[in-house]
CSV table of C-alpha atoms and ligand atoms in Angstrom, one decimal:
chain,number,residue,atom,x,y,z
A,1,UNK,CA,0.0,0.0,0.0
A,2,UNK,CA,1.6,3.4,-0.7
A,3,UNK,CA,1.7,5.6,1.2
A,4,UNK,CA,0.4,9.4,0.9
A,5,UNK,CA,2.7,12.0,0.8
A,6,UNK,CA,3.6,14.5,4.0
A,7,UNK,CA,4.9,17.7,4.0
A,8,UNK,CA,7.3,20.2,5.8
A,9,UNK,CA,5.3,22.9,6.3
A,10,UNK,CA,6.1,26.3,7.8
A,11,UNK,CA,4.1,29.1,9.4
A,12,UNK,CA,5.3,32.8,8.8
A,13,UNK,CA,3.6,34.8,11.9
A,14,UNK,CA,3.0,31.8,14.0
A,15,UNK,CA,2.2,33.7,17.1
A,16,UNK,CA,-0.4,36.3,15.5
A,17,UNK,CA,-4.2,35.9,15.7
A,18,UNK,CA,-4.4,34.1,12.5
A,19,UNK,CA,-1.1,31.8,12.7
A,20,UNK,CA,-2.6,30.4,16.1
A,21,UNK,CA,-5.6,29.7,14.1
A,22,UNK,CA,-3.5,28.0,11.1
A,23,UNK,CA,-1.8,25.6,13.9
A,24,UNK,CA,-5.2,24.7,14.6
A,25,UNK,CA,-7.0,23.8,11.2
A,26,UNK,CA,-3.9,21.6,10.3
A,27,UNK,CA,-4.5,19.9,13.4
A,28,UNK,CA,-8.0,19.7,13.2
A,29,UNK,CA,-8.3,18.6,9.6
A,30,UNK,CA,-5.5,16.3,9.5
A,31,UNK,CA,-3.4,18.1,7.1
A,32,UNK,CA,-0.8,15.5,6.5
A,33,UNK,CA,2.4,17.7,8.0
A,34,UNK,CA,5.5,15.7,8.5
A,35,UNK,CA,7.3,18.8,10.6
A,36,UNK,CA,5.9,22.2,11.5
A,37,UNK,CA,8.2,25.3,11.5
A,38,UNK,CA,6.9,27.9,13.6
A,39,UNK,CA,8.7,31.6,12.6
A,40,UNK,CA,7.7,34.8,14.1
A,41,UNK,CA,10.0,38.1,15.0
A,42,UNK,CA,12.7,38.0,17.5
A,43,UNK,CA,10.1,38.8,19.9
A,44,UNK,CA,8.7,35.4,20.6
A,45,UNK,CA,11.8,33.6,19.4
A,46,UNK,CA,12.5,30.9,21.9
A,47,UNK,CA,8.2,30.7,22.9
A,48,UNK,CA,6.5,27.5,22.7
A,49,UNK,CA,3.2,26.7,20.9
A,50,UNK,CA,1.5,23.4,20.8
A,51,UNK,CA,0.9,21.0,18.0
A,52,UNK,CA,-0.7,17.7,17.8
A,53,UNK,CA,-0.1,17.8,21.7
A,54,UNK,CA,3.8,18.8,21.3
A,55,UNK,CA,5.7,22.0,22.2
A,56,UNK,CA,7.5,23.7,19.1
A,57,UNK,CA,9.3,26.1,19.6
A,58,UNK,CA,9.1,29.6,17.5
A,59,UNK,CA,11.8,30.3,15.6
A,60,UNK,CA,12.8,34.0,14.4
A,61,UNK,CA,12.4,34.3,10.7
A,62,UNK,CA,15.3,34.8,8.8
A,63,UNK,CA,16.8,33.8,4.8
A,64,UNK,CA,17.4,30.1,6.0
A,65,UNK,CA,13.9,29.3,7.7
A,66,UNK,CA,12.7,27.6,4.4
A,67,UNK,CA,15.1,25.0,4.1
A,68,UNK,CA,13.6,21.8,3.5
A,69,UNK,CA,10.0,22.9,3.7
A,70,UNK,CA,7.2,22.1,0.8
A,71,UNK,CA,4.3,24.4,1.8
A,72,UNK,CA,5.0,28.1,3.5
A,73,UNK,CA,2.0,29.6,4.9
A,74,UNK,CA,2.5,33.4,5.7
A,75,UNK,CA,0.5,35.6,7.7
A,76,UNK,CA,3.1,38.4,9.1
A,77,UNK,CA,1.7,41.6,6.6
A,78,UNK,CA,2.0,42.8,3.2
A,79,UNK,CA,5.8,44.0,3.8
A,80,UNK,CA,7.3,40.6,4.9
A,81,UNK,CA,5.3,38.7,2.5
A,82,UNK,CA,6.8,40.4,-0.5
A,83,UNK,CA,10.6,40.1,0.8
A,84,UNK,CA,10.1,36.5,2.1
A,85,UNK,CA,7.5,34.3,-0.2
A,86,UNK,CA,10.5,35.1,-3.1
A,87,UNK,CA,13.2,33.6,-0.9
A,88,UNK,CA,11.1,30.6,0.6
A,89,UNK,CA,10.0,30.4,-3.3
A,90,UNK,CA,13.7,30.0,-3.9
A,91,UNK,CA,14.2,27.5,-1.6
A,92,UNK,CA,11.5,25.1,-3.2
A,93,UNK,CA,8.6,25.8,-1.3
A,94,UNK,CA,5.2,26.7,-2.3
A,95,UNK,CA,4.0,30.1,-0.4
A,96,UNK,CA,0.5,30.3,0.4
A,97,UNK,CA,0.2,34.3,1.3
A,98,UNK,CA,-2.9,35.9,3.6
A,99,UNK,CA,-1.2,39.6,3.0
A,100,UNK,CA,-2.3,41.6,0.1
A,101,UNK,CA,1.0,42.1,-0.9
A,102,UNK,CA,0.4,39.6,-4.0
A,103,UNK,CA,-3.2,39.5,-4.7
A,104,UNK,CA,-3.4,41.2,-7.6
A,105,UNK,CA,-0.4,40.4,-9.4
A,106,UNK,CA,-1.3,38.8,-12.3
A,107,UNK,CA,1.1,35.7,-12.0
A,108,UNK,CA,-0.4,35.1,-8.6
A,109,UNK,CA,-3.5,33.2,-8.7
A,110,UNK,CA,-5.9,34.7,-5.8
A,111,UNK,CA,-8.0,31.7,-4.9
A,112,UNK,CA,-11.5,31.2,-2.7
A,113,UNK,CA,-12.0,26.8,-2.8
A,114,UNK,CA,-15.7,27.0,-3.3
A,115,UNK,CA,-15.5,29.8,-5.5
A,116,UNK,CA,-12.6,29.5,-8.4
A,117,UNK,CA,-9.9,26.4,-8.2
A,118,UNK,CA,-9.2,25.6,-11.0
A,119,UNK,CA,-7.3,29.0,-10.6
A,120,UNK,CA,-4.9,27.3,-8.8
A,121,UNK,CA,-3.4,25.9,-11.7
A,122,UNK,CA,-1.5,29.4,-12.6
A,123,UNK,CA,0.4,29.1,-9.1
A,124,UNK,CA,3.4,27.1,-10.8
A,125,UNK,CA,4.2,30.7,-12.5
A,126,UNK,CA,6.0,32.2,-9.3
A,127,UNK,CA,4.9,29.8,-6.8
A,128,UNK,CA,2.7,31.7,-5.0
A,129,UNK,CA,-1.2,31.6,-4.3
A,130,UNK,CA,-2.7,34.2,-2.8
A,131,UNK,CA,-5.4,34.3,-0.2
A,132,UNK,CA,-7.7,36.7,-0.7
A,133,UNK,CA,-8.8,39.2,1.6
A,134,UNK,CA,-11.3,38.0,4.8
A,135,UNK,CA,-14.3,40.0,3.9
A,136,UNK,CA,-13.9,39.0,0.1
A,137,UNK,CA,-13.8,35.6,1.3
A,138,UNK,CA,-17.2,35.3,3.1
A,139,UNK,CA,-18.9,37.4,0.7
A,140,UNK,CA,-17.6,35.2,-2.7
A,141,UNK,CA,-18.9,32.1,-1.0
A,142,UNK,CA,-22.0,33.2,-0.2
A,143,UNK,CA,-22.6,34.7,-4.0
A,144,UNK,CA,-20.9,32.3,-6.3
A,145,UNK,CA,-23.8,29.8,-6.6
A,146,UNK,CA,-26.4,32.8,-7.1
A,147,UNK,CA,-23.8,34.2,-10.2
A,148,UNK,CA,-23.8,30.4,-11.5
A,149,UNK,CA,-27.7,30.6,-11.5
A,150,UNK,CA,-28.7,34.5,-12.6
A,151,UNK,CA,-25.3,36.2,-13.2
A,152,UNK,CA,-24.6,39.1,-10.8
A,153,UNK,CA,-24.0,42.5,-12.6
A,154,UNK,CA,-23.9,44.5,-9.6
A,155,UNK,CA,-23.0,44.1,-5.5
A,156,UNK,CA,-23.0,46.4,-2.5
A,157,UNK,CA,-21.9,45.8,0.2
A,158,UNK,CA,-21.5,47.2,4.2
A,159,UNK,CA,-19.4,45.2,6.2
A,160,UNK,CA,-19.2,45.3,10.0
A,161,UNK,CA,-15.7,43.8,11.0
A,162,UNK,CA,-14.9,42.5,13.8
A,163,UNK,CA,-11.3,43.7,15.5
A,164,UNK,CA,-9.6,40.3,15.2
A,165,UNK,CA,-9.1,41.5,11.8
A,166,UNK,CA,-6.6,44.0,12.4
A,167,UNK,CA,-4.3,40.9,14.5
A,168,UNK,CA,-3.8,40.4,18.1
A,169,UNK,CA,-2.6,43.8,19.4
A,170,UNK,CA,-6.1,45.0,18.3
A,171,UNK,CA,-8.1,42.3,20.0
A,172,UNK,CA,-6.2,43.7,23.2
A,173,UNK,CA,-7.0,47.3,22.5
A,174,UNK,CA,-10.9,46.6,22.5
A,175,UNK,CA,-10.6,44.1,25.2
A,176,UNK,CA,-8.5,47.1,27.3
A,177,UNK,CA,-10.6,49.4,26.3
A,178,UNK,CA,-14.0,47.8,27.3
A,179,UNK,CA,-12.3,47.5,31.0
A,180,UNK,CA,-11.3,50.7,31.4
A,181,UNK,CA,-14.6,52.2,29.9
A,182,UNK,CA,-16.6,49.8,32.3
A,183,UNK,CA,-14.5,50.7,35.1
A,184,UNK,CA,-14.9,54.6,34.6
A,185,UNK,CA,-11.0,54.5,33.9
A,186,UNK,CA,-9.8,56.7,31.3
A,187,UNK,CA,-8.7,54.8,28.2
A,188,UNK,CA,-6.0,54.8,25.6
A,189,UNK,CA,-6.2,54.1,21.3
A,190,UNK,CA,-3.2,53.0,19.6
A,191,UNK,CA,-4.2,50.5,16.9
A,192,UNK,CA,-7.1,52.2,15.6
A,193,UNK,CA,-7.5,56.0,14.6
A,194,UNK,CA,-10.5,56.5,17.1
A,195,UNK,CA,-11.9,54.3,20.4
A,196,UNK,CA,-13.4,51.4,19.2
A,197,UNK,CA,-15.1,50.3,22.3
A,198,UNK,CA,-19.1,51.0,22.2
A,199,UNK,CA,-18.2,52.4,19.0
A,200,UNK,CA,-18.3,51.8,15.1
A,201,UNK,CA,-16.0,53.2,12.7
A,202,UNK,CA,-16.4,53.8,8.9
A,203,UNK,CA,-12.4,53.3,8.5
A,204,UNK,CA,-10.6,49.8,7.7
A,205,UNK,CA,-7.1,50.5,6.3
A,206,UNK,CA,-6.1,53.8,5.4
A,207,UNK,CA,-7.9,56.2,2.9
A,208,UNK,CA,-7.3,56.6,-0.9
A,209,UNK,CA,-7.7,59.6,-3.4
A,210,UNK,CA,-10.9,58.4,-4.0
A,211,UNK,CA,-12.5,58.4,-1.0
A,212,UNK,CA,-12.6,55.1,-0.3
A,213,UNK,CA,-10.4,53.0,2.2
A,214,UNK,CA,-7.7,50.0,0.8
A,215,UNK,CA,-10.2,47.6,2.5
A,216,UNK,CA,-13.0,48.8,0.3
A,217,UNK,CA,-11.0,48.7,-3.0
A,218,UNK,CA,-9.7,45.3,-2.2
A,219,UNK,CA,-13.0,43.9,-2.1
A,220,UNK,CA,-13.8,45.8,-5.6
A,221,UNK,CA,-10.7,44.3,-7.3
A,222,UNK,CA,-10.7,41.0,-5.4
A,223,UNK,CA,-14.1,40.0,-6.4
A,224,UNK,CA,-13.5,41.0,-9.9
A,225,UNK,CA,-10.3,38.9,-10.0
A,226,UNK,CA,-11.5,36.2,-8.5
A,227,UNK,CA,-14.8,35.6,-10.3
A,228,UNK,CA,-12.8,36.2,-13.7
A,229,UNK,CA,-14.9,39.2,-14.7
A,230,UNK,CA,-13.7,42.7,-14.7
A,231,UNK,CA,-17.5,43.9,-15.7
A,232,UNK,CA,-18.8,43.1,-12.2
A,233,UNK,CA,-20.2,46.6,-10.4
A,234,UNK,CA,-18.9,46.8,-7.4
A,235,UNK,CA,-19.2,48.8,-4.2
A,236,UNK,CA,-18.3,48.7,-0.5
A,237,UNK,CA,-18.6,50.5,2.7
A,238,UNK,CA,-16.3,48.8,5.8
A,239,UNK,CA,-16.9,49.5,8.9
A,240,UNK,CA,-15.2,48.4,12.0
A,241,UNK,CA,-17.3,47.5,15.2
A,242,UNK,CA,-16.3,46.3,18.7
A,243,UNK,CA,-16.3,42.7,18.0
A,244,UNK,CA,-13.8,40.0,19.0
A,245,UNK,CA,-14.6,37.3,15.8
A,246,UNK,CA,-16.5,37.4,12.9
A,247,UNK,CA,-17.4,39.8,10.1
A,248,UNK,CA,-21.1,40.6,8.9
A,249,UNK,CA,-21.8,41.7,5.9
A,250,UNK,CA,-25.0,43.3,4.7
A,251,UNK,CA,-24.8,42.5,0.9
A,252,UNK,CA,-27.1,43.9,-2.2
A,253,UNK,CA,-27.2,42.2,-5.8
A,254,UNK,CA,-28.6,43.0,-9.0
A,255,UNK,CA,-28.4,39.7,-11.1
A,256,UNK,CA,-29.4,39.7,-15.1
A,257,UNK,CA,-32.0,37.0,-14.7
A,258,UNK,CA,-35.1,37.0,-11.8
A,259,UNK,CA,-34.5,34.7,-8.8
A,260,UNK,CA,-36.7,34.4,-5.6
A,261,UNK,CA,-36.2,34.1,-2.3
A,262,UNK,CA,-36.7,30.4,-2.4
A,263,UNK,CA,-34.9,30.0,-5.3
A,264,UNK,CA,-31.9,31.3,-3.6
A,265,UNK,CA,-32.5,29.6,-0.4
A,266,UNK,CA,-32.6,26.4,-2.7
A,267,UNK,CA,-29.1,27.4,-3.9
A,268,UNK,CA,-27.7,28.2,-0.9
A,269,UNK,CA,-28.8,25.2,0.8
A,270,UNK,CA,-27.2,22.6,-1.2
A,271,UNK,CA,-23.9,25.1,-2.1
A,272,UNK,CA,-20.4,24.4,-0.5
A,273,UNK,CA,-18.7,26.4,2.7
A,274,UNK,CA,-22.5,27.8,3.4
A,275,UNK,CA,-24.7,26.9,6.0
A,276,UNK,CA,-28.6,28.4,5.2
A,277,UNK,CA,-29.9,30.2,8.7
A,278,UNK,CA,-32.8,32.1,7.2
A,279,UNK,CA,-36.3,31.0,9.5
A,280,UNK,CA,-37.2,34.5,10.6
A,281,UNK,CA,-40.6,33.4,11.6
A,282,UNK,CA,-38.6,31.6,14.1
A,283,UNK,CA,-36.2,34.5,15.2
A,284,UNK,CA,-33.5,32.8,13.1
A,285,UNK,CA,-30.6,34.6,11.5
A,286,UNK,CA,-26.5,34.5,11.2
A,287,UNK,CA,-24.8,36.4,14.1
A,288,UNK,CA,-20.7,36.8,14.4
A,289,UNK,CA,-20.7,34.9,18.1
A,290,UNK,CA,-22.5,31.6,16.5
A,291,UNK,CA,-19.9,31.9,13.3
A,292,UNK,CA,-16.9,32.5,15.7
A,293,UNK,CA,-15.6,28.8,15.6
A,294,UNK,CA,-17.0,27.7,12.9
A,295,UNK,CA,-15.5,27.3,9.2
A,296,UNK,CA,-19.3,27.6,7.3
A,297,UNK,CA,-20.4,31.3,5.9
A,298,UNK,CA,-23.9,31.9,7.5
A,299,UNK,CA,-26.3,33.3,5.1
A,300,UNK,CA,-29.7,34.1,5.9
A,301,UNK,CA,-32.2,37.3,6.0
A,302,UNK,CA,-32.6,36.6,2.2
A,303,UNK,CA,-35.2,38.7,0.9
A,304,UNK,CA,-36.4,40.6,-2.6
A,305,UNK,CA,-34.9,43.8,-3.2
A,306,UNK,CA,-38.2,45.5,-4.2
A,307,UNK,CA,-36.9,48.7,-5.7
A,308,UNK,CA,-35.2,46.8,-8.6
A,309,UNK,CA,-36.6,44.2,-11.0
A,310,UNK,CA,-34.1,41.7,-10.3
A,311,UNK,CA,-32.1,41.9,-7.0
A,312,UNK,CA,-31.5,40.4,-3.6
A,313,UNK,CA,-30.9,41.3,-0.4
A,314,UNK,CA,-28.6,39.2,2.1
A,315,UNK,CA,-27.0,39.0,5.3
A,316,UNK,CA,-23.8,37.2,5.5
A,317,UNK,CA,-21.5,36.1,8.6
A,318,UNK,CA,-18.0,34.2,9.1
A,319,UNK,CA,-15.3,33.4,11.0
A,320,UNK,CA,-12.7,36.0,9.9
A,321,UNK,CA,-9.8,33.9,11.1
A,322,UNK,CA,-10.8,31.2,9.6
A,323,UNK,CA,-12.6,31.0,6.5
A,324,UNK,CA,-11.4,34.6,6.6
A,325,UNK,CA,-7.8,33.6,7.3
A,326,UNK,CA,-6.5,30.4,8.1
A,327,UNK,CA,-9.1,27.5,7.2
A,328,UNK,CA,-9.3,29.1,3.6
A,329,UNK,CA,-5.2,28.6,3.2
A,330,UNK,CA,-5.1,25.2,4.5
A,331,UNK,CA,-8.2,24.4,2.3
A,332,UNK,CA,-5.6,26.1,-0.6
A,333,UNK,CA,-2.8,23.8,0.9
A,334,UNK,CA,-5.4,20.5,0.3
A,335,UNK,CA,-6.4,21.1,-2.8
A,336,UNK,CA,-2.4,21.9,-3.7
A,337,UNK,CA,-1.2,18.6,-2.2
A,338,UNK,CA,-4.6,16.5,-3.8
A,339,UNK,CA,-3.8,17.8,-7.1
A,340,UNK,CA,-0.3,19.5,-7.7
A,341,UNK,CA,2.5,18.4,-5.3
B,401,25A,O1,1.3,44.7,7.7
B,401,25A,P1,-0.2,44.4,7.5
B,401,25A,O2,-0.5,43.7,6.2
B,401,25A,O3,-1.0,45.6,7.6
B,401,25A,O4,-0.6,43.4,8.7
B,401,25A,C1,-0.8,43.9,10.0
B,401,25A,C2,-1.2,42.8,10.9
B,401,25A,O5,-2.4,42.2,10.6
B,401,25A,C3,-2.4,40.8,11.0
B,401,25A,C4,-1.1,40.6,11.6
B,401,25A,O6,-1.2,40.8,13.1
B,401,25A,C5,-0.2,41.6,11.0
B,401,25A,O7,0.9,42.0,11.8
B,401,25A,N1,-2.7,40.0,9.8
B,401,25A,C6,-2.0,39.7,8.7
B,401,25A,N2,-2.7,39.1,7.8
B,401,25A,C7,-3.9,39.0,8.4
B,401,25A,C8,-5.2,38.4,7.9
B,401,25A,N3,-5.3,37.8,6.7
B,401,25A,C9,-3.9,39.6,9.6
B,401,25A,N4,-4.9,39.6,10.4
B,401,25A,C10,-6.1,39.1,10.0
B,401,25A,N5,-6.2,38.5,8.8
B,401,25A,P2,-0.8,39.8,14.3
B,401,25A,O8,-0.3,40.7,15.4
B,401,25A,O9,-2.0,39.0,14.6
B,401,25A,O10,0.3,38.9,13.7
B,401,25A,C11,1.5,39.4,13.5
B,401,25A,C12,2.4,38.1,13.2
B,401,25A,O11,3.5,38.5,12.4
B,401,25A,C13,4.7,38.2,13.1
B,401,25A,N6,5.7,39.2,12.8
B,401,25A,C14,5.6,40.5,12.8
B,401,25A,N7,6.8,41.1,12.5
B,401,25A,C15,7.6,40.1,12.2
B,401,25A,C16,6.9,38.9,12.3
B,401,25A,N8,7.5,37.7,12.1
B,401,25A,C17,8.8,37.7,11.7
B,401,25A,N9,9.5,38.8,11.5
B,401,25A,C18,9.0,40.0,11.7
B,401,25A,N10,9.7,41.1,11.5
B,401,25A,C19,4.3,38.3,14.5
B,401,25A,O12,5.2,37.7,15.3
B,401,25A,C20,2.9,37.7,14.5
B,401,25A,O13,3.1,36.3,14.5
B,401,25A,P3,5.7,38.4,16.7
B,401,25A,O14,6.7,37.4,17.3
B,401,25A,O15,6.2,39.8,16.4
B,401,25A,O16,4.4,38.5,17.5
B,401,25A,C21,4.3,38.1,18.9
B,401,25A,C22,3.3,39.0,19.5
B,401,25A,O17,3.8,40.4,19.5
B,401,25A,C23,2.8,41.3,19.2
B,401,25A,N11,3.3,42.3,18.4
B,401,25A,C24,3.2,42.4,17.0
B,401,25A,N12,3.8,43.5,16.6
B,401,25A,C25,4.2,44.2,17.7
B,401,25A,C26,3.9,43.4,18.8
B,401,25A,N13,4.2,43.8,20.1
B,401,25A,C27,4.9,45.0,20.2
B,401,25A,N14,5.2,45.7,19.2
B,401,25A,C28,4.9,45.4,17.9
B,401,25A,N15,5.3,46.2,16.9
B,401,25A,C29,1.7,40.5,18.6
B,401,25A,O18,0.5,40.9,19.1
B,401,25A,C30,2.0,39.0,18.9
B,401,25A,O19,1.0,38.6,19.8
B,402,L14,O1,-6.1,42.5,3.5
B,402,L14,O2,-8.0,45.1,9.6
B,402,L14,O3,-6.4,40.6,4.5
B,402,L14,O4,-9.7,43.7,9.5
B,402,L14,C1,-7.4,41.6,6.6
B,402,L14,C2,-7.9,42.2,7.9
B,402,L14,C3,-6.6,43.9,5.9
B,402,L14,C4,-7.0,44.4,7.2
B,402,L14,C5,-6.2,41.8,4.5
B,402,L14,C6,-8.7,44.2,9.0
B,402,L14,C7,-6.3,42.4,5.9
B,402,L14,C8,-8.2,43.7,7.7
C-alpha cells in the first residue's frame, strides 16, 4: 500500500491571531504535515506553541527558515510577505500568502475553494497563491452559486468587522478598552484611529484619493479577480465594530435573470462552505458569536430587493480567522497537495 505523501510545512507569523488559528486547522483537519516550522519576529523567538499535543518552539524568521519545507504559509503583513515568499519560493517551497502584498499580481493566482480552483493551476508561474482578503472571502462564498444561477452584474456591500481583523494587538485594544470604559477608567487608542469600544468606525485601512479605504478597493478588485470578470459593479462601505470574531456583511445584488427568495434559499442550501440560517418566523438569522468557531459562511435574511426588478438582499457572517484567514489557506494547501505536489 503506498503511502500518501507529507509535508514540511512552515508558518510565517505563528504567534499572530491568524497563525494560532492556522496551527489549529492543520490539526484539526488532519493536514498531513510531517514537521511544522513555527517563525515569528525575535520577539517570541524561543516561545512555545502546541501542535498535535507537542511543544514547538518559535523560531525567528530569517533567509534560512525555508530550508527543506514544501508548503509556506504566511501571515506576518504585506511588507514581509513580498521580501520573504520570493526567498522561501527559492528555496522550493510553495508560499500560500494571507497579506495583500500579492493578490493582484497577475502571475499570482488569488484563490476562494468554493469559489474558483481551478485558478490554482497558474500558481506554478512564481509559486505563489494568494489568499484573498477576509471580507472578500465570506462574501464570494455566499454569492458564487447565485452568479452560477442569474449572473450578478452589480453588488453592494457594508461590512461590519470585527477587531480580530486587524491581528492580536487589536483584539487587546478593544478588550482594554471595554475594561477601562466599564471601570470609569480613562482609556488609551493606539491600533485604531479612534476608540473602538461601544463604537463603530467607517475606516478599515487607510484612505485613498478616491475616497474610499484600501479595504473597500480590495473587495472591488478582489471580487472581480476572482470571479474572472472585470464587468462586475462593485461597491463597499467597511466598517469596523467592537467585535472580537466574525465579520457581517450586509450585501445587495442585481443579477441579469429573476430569482426568488426560495430560489436562492434552494441554492444556498445545497452550495459548498455555506450553512442556510434564514427562518425568521422563528427568530433565526446569522450572528458573528455563533460563526466565531465555525469554518461555514452563514447566510440568511434573504429577501427581494423591491426597488429593482431583479435583486436580492442578504446577510452574511463568518469566521474572519478562519474561512477569513487560516481554514481558507489550508483548504488552498489541500487542494495543492490533492492535485499538484
Ligand atoms: O502589515 P499588515 O499587512 O497591515 O498586517 C498587519 C497585521 O495584521 C495581521 C497581523 O497581526 C499583521 O501583523 N494580519 C496579517 N494578515 C492577516 C489576515 N489575513 C492579519 N490579520 C487578519 N487577517 P498579528 O499581530 O496577529 O500577527 C503578526 C504576526 O506576524 C509576526 N511578525 C511581525 N513582524 C515580524 C513577524 N514575524 C517575523 N518577522 C517579523 N519582523 C508576529 O510575530 C505575529 O506572529 P511576533 O513574534 O512579532 O508577534 C508576537 C506578539 O507580538 C505582538 N506584536 C506584534 N507587533 C508588535 C507586537 N508587540 C509589540 N510591538 C509590535 N510592533 C503580537 O500581538 C503578537 O502577539
Ligand atoms: O487584507 O483590519 O487581508 O480587518 C485583513 C484584515 C486587511 C486588514 C487583509 C482588518 C487584511 C483587515
Amino acid at each position: 500500500m503506498a503511502m500518501s505523501r507529507q509535508y514540511n510545512v512552515a508558518i510565517v507569523g505563528a504567534t499572530g491571531a491568524v497563525g494560532k488559528e492556522m496551527i489549529r486547522v492543520l490539526e484539526e483537519r488532519n493536514f498531513p504535515v510531517k514537521s511544522l516550522r513555527l517563525l515569528a519576529s525575535e520577539r517570541s523567538e524561543g516561545d512555545f506553541l502546541e501542535f498535535q499535543g507537542e511543544d514547538l518552539m518559535v523560531q525567528r524568521l530569517c533567509k534560512e527558515s525555508f530550508q527543506g519545507i514544501d508548503i509556506a504559509l504566511f501571515s506576518a503583513g504585506g511588507a514581509l510577505s513580498e521580501e520573504f515568499c520570493p526567498v522561501a519560493v527559492e528555496a522550493g517551497a510553495v508560499c500560500i500568502d494571507n497579506s495583500s502584498a500579492w493578490r493582484m499580481d497577475a502571475e499570482v493566482p488569488l484563490v476562494v475553494p468554493e469559489v474558483n480552483p481551478e485558478a490554482l493551476a497558474g500558481y506554478r508561474s512564481k509559486g505563489i497563491v494568494a489568499n484573498p482578503n477576509c471580507s472578500t472571502i465570506q462574501m464570494l462564498v455566499a454569492l458564487k452559486p447565485l452568479h452560477d444561477e442569474a449572473r450578478i452584474r452589480r453588488i453592494v456591500v457594508s461590512t461590519y468587522q470585527a477587531v480580530s481583523g486587524s491581528g492580536q494587538q487589536a483584539i487587546e485594544e478593544l478588550r482594554n478598552q471595554l475594561g477601562d470604559l466599564l471601570n470609569g477608567r480613562p482609556t488609551r487608542t493606539d491600533i485604531y484611529p479612534h476608540q473602538i469600544a461601544f463604537n463603530c468606525l467607517p475606516q478599515i485601512d487607510a484612505f485613498l484619493d478616491n475616497g474610499y479605504t484600501k479595504e473597500e478597493m480590495k473587495m472591488i478588485r478582489e471580487t472581480q479577480k476572482i470571479l474572472g470578470d472585470e464587468s462586475i459593479r462593485v461597491t463597499a462601505t467597511t466598517v469596523r465594530v467592537p467585535v472580537f470574531y466574525g465579520h457581517s456583511e450586509s450585501i445587495n445584488i442585481e443579477t441579469e435573470s429573476k430569482i426568488s427568495p426560495d430560489r436562492a434559499r434552494e441554492i444556498l442550501s445545497a452550495a459548498p462552505g455555506v450553512e442556510l440560517v434564514d427562518d425568521v418566523a422563528n427568530g433565526l438569522y446569522p450572528m458573528a458569536k455563533d460563526a466565531a468557531g465555525s469554518d461555514m459562511c452563514l447566510v440568511g435574511r434573504i429577501r427581494e430587493d423591491e426597488s429593482l426588478e431583479c435583486g436580492l438582499n442578504l446577510w452574511v457572517v463568518a469566521d474572519n480567522l478562519r474561512k477569513g484567514a487560516a481554514t481558507n489557506a489550508v483548504q488552498i494547501a489541500e487542494l495543492l497537495s490533492q492535485k499538484y505536489l
